[in-house]
PDB file of C-alpha atoms in Angstrom:
ATOM      1  CA  UNK A 456     196.151 -72.504 -31.300  1.00 84.00           C
ATOM      2  CA  UNK A 457     196.300 -73.745 -27.813  1.00 87.00           C
ATOM      3  CA  UNK A 458     199.546 -71.795 -27.166  1.00 92.00           C
ATOM      4  CA  UNK A 459     198.035 -68.669 -28.633  1.00 92.00           C
ATOM      5  CA  UNK A 460     194.783 -69.091 -26.614  1.00 93.00           C
ATOM      6  CA  UNK A 461     196.948 -69.579 -23.389  1.00 94.00           C
ATOM      7  CA  UNK A 462     198.979 -66.532 -24.116  1.00 94.00           C
ATOM      8  CA  UNK A 463     195.878 -64.556 -24.774  1.00 95.00           C
ATOM      9  CA  UNK A 464     194.427 -65.585 -21.479  1.00 96.00           C
ATOM     10  CA  UNK A 465     197.670 -64.808 -19.486  1.00 96.00           C
ATOM     11  CA  UNK A 466     198.035 -61.435 -21.123  1.00 96.00           C
ATOM     12  CA  UNK A 467     194.398 -60.292 -20.463  1.00 97.00           C
ATOM     13  CA  UNK A 468     194.554 -61.659 -16.779  1.00 97.00           C
ATOM     14  CA  UNK A 469     197.851 -59.725 -16.183  1.00 96.00           C
ATOM     15  CA  UNK A 470     196.569 -56.565 -17.640  1.00 96.00           C
ATOM     16  CA  UNK A 471     193.099 -56.651 -15.937  1.00 97.00           C
ATOM     17  CA  UNK A 472     193.981 -57.996 -12.415  1.00 97.00           C
ATOM     18  CA  UNK A 473     192.842 -55.698  -9.675  1.00 97.00           C
ATOM     19  CA  UNK A 474     191.144 -53.377 -11.953  1.00 98.00           C
ATOM     20  CA  UNK A 475     187.601 -54.665 -12.165  1.00 98.00           C
ATOM     21  CA  UNK A 476     185.096 -54.105  -9.559  1.00 98.00           C
ATOM     22  CA  UNK A 477     181.478 -55.343  -8.925  1.00 97.00           C
ATOM     23  CA  UNK A 478     180.271 -52.278  -7.240  1.00 97.00           C
ATOM     24  CA  UNK A 479     180.439 -48.755  -8.907  1.00 97.00           C
ATOM     25  CA  UNK A 480     181.243 -47.140  -5.511  1.00 95.00           C
ATOM     26  CA  UNK A 481     184.402 -49.211  -5.270  1.00 97.00           C
ATOM     27  CA  UNK A 482     186.000 -47.879  -8.449  1.00 97.00           C
ATOM     28  CA  UNK A 483     189.093 -45.834  -7.198  1.00 97.00           C
ATOM     29  CA  UNK A 484     188.881 -43.013  -9.739  1.00 96.00           C
ATOM     30  CA  UNK A 485     186.530 -40.579 -11.087  1.00 97.00           C
ATOM     31  CA  UNK A 486     186.805 -40.641 -14.843  1.00 97.00           C
ATOM     32  CA  UNK A 487     184.882 -40.728 -18.204  1.00 98.00           C
ATOM     33  CA  UNK A 488     183.043 -43.943 -18.599  1.00 98.00           C
ATOM     34  CA  UNK A 489     183.103 -46.053 -21.763  1.00 98.00           C
ATOM     35  CA  UNK A 490     179.890 -47.988 -22.037  1.00 98.00           C
ATOM     36  CA  UNK A 491     180.391 -50.901 -24.537  1.00 98.00           C
ATOM     37  CA  UNK A 492     177.537 -51.537 -26.899  1.00 95.00           C
ATOM     38  CA  UNK A 493     175.068 -54.335 -27.665  1.00 94.00           C
ATOM     39  CA  UNK A 494     171.568 -54.548 -28.967  1.00 95.00           C
ATOM     40  CA  UNK A 495     168.501 -54.271 -26.502  1.00 97.00           C
ATOM     41  CA  UNK A 496     166.956 -57.262 -28.213  1.00 94.00           C
ATOM     42  CA  UNK A 497     168.281 -60.717 -28.946  1.00 86.00           C
ATOM     43  CA  UNK A 498     166.263 -63.213 -30.875  1.00 83.00           C
ATOM     44  CA  UNK A 499     163.116 -61.397 -30.703  1.00 86.00           C
ATOM     45  CA  UNK A 500     163.441 -60.818 -26.850  1.00 91.00           C
ATOM     46  CA  UNK A 501     164.952 -58.655 -24.333  1.00 94.00           C
ATOM     47  CA  UNK A 502     168.591 -58.878 -24.225  1.00 95.00           C
ATOM     48  CA  UNK A 503     169.707 -59.151 -20.566  1.00 95.00           C
ATOM     49  CA  UNK A 504     173.285 -58.171 -21.335  1.00 95.00           C
ATOM     50  CA  UNK A 505     172.184 -54.830 -22.579  1.00 97.00           C
ATOM     51  CA  UNK A 506     169.816 -53.997 -19.509  1.00 97.00           C
ATOM     52  CA  UNK A 507     172.379 -55.036 -17.086  1.00 97.00           C
ATOM     53  CA  UNK A 508     174.985 -53.023 -18.666  1.00 98.00           C
ATOM     54  CA  UNK A 509     172.787 -49.762 -18.682  1.00 98.00           C
ATOM     55  CA  UNK A 510     171.849 -50.358 -15.016  1.00 98.00           C
ATOM     56  CA  UNK A 511     175.522 -50.599 -14.047  1.00 98.00           C
ATOM     57  CA  UNK A 512     176.573 -47.428 -16.246  1.00 98.00           C
ATOM     58  CA  UNK A 513     173.805 -45.353 -14.356  1.00 98.00           C
ATOM     59  CA  UNK A 514     174.982 -46.432 -11.133  1.00 98.00           C
ATOM     60  CA  UNK A 515     178.267 -44.985 -11.838  1.00 98.00           C
ATOM     61  CA  UNK A 516     176.553 -41.521 -12.427  1.00 98.00           C
ATOM     62  CA  UNK A 517     174.699 -41.950  -9.177  1.00 97.00           C
ATOM     63  CA  UNK A 518     177.968 -42.926  -7.269  1.00 97.00           C
ATOM     64  CA  UNK A 519     179.563 -39.724  -8.656  1.00 97.00           C
ATOM     65  CA  UNK A 520     182.255 -41.766 -10.342  1.00 98.00           C
ATOM     66  CA  UNK A 521     181.515 -40.601 -13.979  1.00 97.00           C
ATOM     67  CA  UNK A 522     180.197 -37.357 -15.064  1.00 94.00           C
ATOM     68  CA  UNK A 523     180.706 -38.055 -18.813  1.00 98.00           C
ATOM     69  CA  UNK A 524     179.565 -41.189 -20.695  1.00 98.00           C
ATOM     70  CA  UNK A 525     180.693 -42.253 -24.139  1.00 98.00           C
ATOM     71  CA  UNK A 526     178.274 -44.790 -25.471  1.00 98.00           C
ATOM     72  CA  UNK A 527     180.242 -46.749 -28.136  1.00 98.00           C
ATOM     73  CA  UNK A 528     178.719 -49.341 -30.551  1.00 97.00           C
ATOM     74  CA  UNK A 529     177.679 -50.262 -34.027  1.00 96.00           C
ATOM     75  CA  UNK A 530     175.695 -48.047 -36.320  1.00 95.00           C
ATOM     76  CA  UNK A 531     176.559 -49.833 -39.528  1.00 86.00           C
ATOM     77  CA  UNK A 532     173.038 -49.193 -40.895  1.00 90.00           C
ATOM     78  CA  UNK A 533     170.205 -46.756 -40.363  1.00 88.00           C
ATOM     79  CA  UNK A 534     168.068 -49.361 -38.672  1.00 91.00           C
ATOM     80  CA  UNK A 535     170.650 -50.682 -36.283  1.00 95.00           C
ATOM     81  CA  UNK A 536     172.063 -48.001 -33.789  1.00 97.00           C
ATOM     82  CA  UNK A 537     173.523 -49.193 -30.536  1.00 98.00           C
ATOM     83  CA  UNK A 538     174.694 -45.881 -29.287  1.00 98.00           C
ATOM     84  CA  UNK A 539     171.346 -44.273 -29.670  1.00 97.00           C
ATOM     85  CA  UNK A 540     169.630 -47.111 -27.961  1.00 98.00           C
ATOM     86  CA  UNK A 541     172.157 -46.965 -25.066  1.00 98.00           C
ATOM     87  CA  UNK A 542     171.867 -43.093 -24.851  1.00 98.00           C
ATOM     88  CA  UNK A 543     168.021 -43.476 -24.528  1.00 98.00           C
ATOM     89  CA  UNK A 544     168.331 -46.263 -21.735  1.00 98.00           C
ATOM     90  CA  UNK A 545     170.645 -44.032 -19.732  1.00 98.00           C
ATOM     91  CA  UNK A 546     168.609 -41.150 -19.905  1.00 98.00           C
ATOM     92  CA  UNK A 547     165.520 -43.296 -18.813  1.00 98.00           C
ATOM     93  CA  UNK A 548     167.831 -44.246 -15.770  1.00 98.00           C
ATOM     94  CA  UNK A 549     168.479 -40.589 -14.721  1.00 98.00           C
ATOM     95  CA  UNK A 550     171.771 -39.761 -16.653  1.00 98.00           C
ATOM     96  CA  UNK A 551     171.368 -36.379 -18.017  1.00 97.00           C
ATOM     97  CA  UNK A 552     171.334 -36.278 -21.951  1.00 97.00           C
ATOM     98  CA  UNK A 553     173.957 -33.631 -22.091  1.00 96.00           C
ATOM     99  CA  UNK A 554     176.468 -35.811 -20.183  1.00 97.00           C
ATOM    100  CA  UNK A 555     176.382 -38.570 -22.937  1.00 98.00           C
ATOM    101  CA  UNK A 556     178.318 -38.603 -26.004  1.00 98.00           C
ATOM    102  CA  UNK A 557     177.717 -41.175 -28.837  1.00 98.00           C
ATOM    103  CA  UNK A 558     180.631 -42.920 -30.595  1.00 98.00           C
ATOM    104  CA  UNK A 559     178.918 -44.464 -33.688  1.00 97.00           C
ATOM    105  CA  UNK A 560     182.150 -46.124 -34.932  1.00 96.00           C
ATOM    106  CA  UNK A 561     182.589 -48.546 -31.944  1.00 97.00           C
ATOM    107  CA  UNK A 562     182.286 -51.584 -34.496  1.00 96.00           C
ATOM    108  CA  UNK A 563     184.600 -53.674 -32.208  1.00 97.00           C
ATOM    109  CA  UNK A 564     185.910 -53.589 -28.697  1.00 98.00           C
ATOM    110  CA  UNK A 565     189.304 -52.642 -30.024  1.00 98.00           C
ATOM    111  CA  UNK A 566     187.783 -49.657 -32.043  1.00 98.00           C
ATOM    112  CA  UNK A 567     185.853 -48.350 -29.134  1.00 98.00           C
ATOM    113  CA  UNK A 568     188.809 -48.570 -26.647  1.00 98.00           C
ATOM    114  CA  UNK A 569     191.463 -46.904 -29.146  1.00 98.00           C
ATOM    115  CA  UNK A 570     188.913 -44.291 -30.349  1.00 98.00           C
ATOM    116  CA  UNK A 571     188.531 -43.192 -26.644  1.00 98.00           C
ATOM    117  CA  UNK A 572     192.321 -42.346 -26.772  1.00 98.00           C
ATOM    118  CA  UNK A 573     192.857 -41.298 -30.210  1.00 97.00           C
ATOM    119  CA  UNK A 574     189.462 -39.326 -30.973  1.00 97.00           C
ATOM    120  CA  UNK A 575     188.168 -38.429 -27.527  1.00 97.00           C
ATOM    121  CA  UNK A 576     191.586 -37.666 -25.915  1.00 97.00           C
ATOM    122  CA  UNK A 577     190.838 -39.907 -22.939  1.00 97.00           C
ATOM    123  CA  UNK A 578     193.798 -41.344 -20.961  1.00 97.00           C
ATOM    124  CA  UNK A 579     192.064 -42.550 -17.952  1.00 98.00           C
ATOM    125  CA  UNK A 580     188.645 -44.176 -18.106  1.00 98.00           C
ATOM    126  CA  UNK A 581     186.154 -46.490 -16.543  1.00 98.00           C
ATOM    127  CA  UNK A 582     184.785 -49.470 -18.794  1.00 98.00           C
ATOM    128  CA  UNK A 583     181.399 -50.648 -18.360  1.00 98.00           C
ATOM    129  CA  UNK A 584     180.257 -54.032 -19.722  1.00 98.00           C
ATOM    130  CA  UNK A 585     180.009 -57.836 -18.352  1.00 97.00           C
ATOM    131  CA  UNK A 586     183.145 -59.133 -16.560  1.00 97.00           C
ATOM    132  CA  UNK A 587     184.558 -61.399 -19.329  1.00 96.00           C
ATOM    133  CA  UNK A 588     184.245 -58.372 -21.709  1.00 97.00           C
ATOM    134  CA  UNK A 589     185.853 -55.959 -19.426  1.00 98.00           C
ATOM    135  CA  UNK A 590     188.870 -58.180 -19.139  1.00 98.00           C
ATOM    136  CA  UNK A 591     189.493 -57.911 -22.817  1.00 98.00           C
ATOM    137  CA  UNK A 592     188.780 -54.138 -23.050  1.00 98.00           C
ATOM    138  CA  UNK A 593     191.321 -53.566 -20.103  1.00 98.00           C
ATOM    139  CA  UNK A 594     193.931 -55.611 -21.967  1.00 98.00           C
ATOM    140  CA  UNK A 595     193.453 -53.447 -25.032  1.00 98.00           C
ATOM    141  CA  UNK A 596     193.696 -50.343 -22.964  1.00 98.00           C
ATOM    142  CA  UNK A 597     196.740 -51.439 -21.167  1.00 97.00           C
ATOM    143  CA  UNK A 598     198.332 -51.990 -24.788  1.00 97.00           C
ATOM    144  CA  UNK A 599     197.413 -48.480 -25.566  1.00 97.00           C
ATOM    145  CA  UNK A 600     199.083 -47.130 -22.558  1.00 97.00           C
ATOM    146  CA  UNK A 601     195.816 -46.049 -20.906  1.00 98.00           C
ATOM    147  CA  UNK A 602     194.930 -46.083 -17.280  1.00 98.00           C
ATOM    148  CA  UNK A 603     191.531 -48.243 -17.129  1.00 98.00           C
ATOM    149  CA  UNK A 604     189.380 -49.626 -14.681  1.00 98.00           C
ATOM    150  CA  UNK A 605     186.129 -51.494 -15.149  1.00 98.00           C
ATOM    151  CA  UNK A 606     182.790 -52.136 -13.202  1.00 98.00           C
ATOM    152  CA  UNK A 607     181.048 -55.287 -14.237  1.00 98.00           C
ATOM    153  CA  UNK A 608     177.537 -55.613 -15.043  1.00 98.00           C
ATOM    154  CA  UNK A 609     175.798 -58.847 -13.850  1.00 96.00           C
ATOM    155  CA  UNK A 610     175.788 -61.765 -16.364  1.00 93.00           C
ATOM    156  CA  UNK A 611     172.509 -63.305 -17.663  1.00 89.00           C
ATOM    157  CA  UNK A 612     170.908 -66.161 -15.830  1.00 83.00           C
ATOM    158  CA  UNK A 613     170.332 -68.206 -18.902  1.00 81.00           C
ATOM    159  CA  UNK A 614     172.929 -70.974 -18.974  1.00 80.00           C
ATOM    160  CA  UNK A 615     172.801 -71.529 -22.770  1.00 83.00           C
ATOM    161  CA  UNK A 616     173.478 -67.752 -23.334  1.00 85.00           C
ATOM    162  CA  UNK A 617     176.452 -67.859 -20.898  1.00 82.00           C
ATOM    163  CA  UNK A 618     178.063 -70.976 -22.492  1.00 90.00           C
ATOM    164  CA  UNK A 619     177.668 -69.248 -26.027  1.00 87.00           C
ATOM    165  CA  UNK A 620     179.366 -66.149 -24.601  1.00 88.00           C
ATOM    166  CA  UNK A 621     182.063 -68.159 -23.006  1.00 90.00           C
ATOM    167  CA  UNK A 622     183.092 -69.705 -26.461  1.00 92.00           C
ATOM    168  CA  UNK A 623     182.667 -66.378 -28.445  1.00 92.00           C
ATOM    169  CA  UNK A 624     184.766 -64.734 -25.799  1.00 95.00           C
ATOM    170  CA  UNK A 625     187.638 -67.331 -26.192  1.00 94.00           C
ATOM    171  CA  UNK A 626     187.654 -66.717 -29.988  1.00 95.00           C
ATOM    172  CA  UNK A 627     187.599 -62.957 -29.405  1.00 96.00           C
ATOM    173  CA  UNK A 628     190.493 -63.093 -27.101  1.00 97.00           C
ATOM    174  CA  UNK A 629     192.785 -64.955 -29.580  1.00 96.00           C
ATOM    175  CA  UNK A 630     191.644 -62.475 -32.310  1.00 96.00           C
ATOM    176  CA  UNK A 631     192.467 -59.565 -30.053  1.00 97.00           C
ATOM    177  CA  UNK A 632     195.957 -61.045 -29.413  1.00 95.00           C
ATOM    178  CA  UNK A 633     196.592 -61.268 -33.334  1.00 96.00           C
ATOM    179  CA  UNK A 634     195.222 -57.664 -33.714  1.00 96.00           C
ATOM    180  CA  UNK A 635     197.514 -56.221 -31.268  1.00 96.00           C
ATOM    181  CA  UNK A 636     200.760 -58.029 -31.491  1.00 92.00           C
ATOM    182  CA  UNK A 637     200.819 -59.401 -35.111  1.00 93.00           C
ATOM    183  CA  UNK A 638     198.641 -57.395 -37.474  1.00 93.00           C
ATOM    184  CA  UNK A 639     198.874 -54.184 -35.229  1.00 92.00           C
ATOM    185  CA  UNK A 640     195.356 -53.179 -36.545  1.00 94.00           C
ATOM    186  CA  UNK A 641     193.726 -49.846 -35.879  1.00 94.00           C
ATOM    187  CA  UNK A 642     190.180 -48.776 -35.809  1.00 96.00           C
ATOM    188  CA  UNK A 643     188.251 -48.887 -38.931  1.00 94.00           C
ATOM    189  CA  UNK A 644     187.338 -45.091 -38.508  1.00 94.00           C
ATOM    190  CA  UNK A 645     189.302 -42.563 -36.764  1.00 93.00           C
ATOM    191  CA  UNK A 646     188.556 -38.966 -37.963  1.00 90.00           C
ATOM    192  CA  UNK A 647     188.982 -35.628 -36.245  1.00 94.00           C
ATOM    193  CA  UNK A 648     189.628 -35.152 -32.488  1.00 95.00           C
ATOM    194  CA  UNK A 649     186.277 -34.695 -30.467  1.00 95.00           C
ATOM    195  CA  UNK A 650     186.475 -32.840 -27.263  1.00 94.00           C
ATOM    196  CA  UNK A 651     184.351 -34.544 -24.507  1.00 95.00           C
ATOM    197  CA  UNK A 652     182.255 -32.379 -22.089  1.00 90.00           C
ATOM    198  CA  UNK A 653     184.219 -31.131 -19.084  1.00 74.00           C
ATOM    199  CA  UNK A 654     183.712 -33.487 -16.194  1.00 55.00           C
ATOM    200  CA  UNK A 655     181.813 -31.042 -13.869  1.00 51.00           C
ATOM    201  CA  UNK A 656     180.365 -32.257 -10.676  1.00 46.00           C
ATOM    202  CA  UNK A 657     177.156 -34.359 -10.849  1.00 44.00           C
ATOM    203  CA  UNK A 658     175.109 -31.722  -9.196  1.00 38.00           C
ATOM    204  CA  UNK A 659     176.326 -28.967 -11.647  1.00 41.00           C
ATOM    205  CA  UNK A 660     173.659 -28.530 -14.180  1.00 36.00           C
ATOM    206  CA  UNK A 661     175.377 -26.149 -16.557  1.00 34.00           C
ATOM    207  CA  UNK A 662     174.787 -27.209 -20.221  1.00 33.00           C
ATOM    208  CA  UNK A 663     177.269 -29.542 -21.798  1.00 36.00           C
ATOM    209  CA  UNK A 664     177.538 -30.869 -25.277  1.00 38.00           C
ATOM    210  CA  UNK A 665     174.796 -33.428 -25.802  1.00 43.00           C
ATOM    211  CA  UNK A 666     174.896 -36.688 -27.736  1.00 55.00           C
ATOM    212  CA  UNK A 667     173.396 -36.393 -31.348  1.00 48.00           C
ATOM    213  CA  UNK A 668     173.139 -38.637 -34.429  1.00 40.00           C
TER     214      UNK A 668
END
């Protein structure tokens, strides 16, 4: 297990080195953005990971680095809909609704990344999440032959939450390595290809395909 963990850390570091940025303006490409999902609430209170992630995604729009956003998350029940929550949060932050596409089958990070390629036809993208999560997403993208960069949302100030996230991430990285190299797992759902809206300039207000449930 120790060797597997070390191999996972090495692979993720190698795949993500030099591809993660703290400021949206520093991202060297203009490409569709994949916003990885989570819930806006946690244990009855606001989830700082969610709000920091949405703020960072909106900064990509304002910086002109992304004109199309895929909000990918879990919608496994009628009452739990991460993509819809993310879409609403981005609209509140000034991203036009018709520039947002919902991916309701982003049950895992692997599903979200691979579906960008296989369902939405994306080969180059910008990932938005916290730094530790971005590293793993970029490793998956690299395995899939995608050109991906990431912009990192701020972490949460709560020390206990950061410690829990650190341990969860170590397990997720081992699981990712097994998924990619041993089990060769695919997303739970793929389906027919979906064409993303054309990535026009941010000041072009012509209508585009909107995000709908």
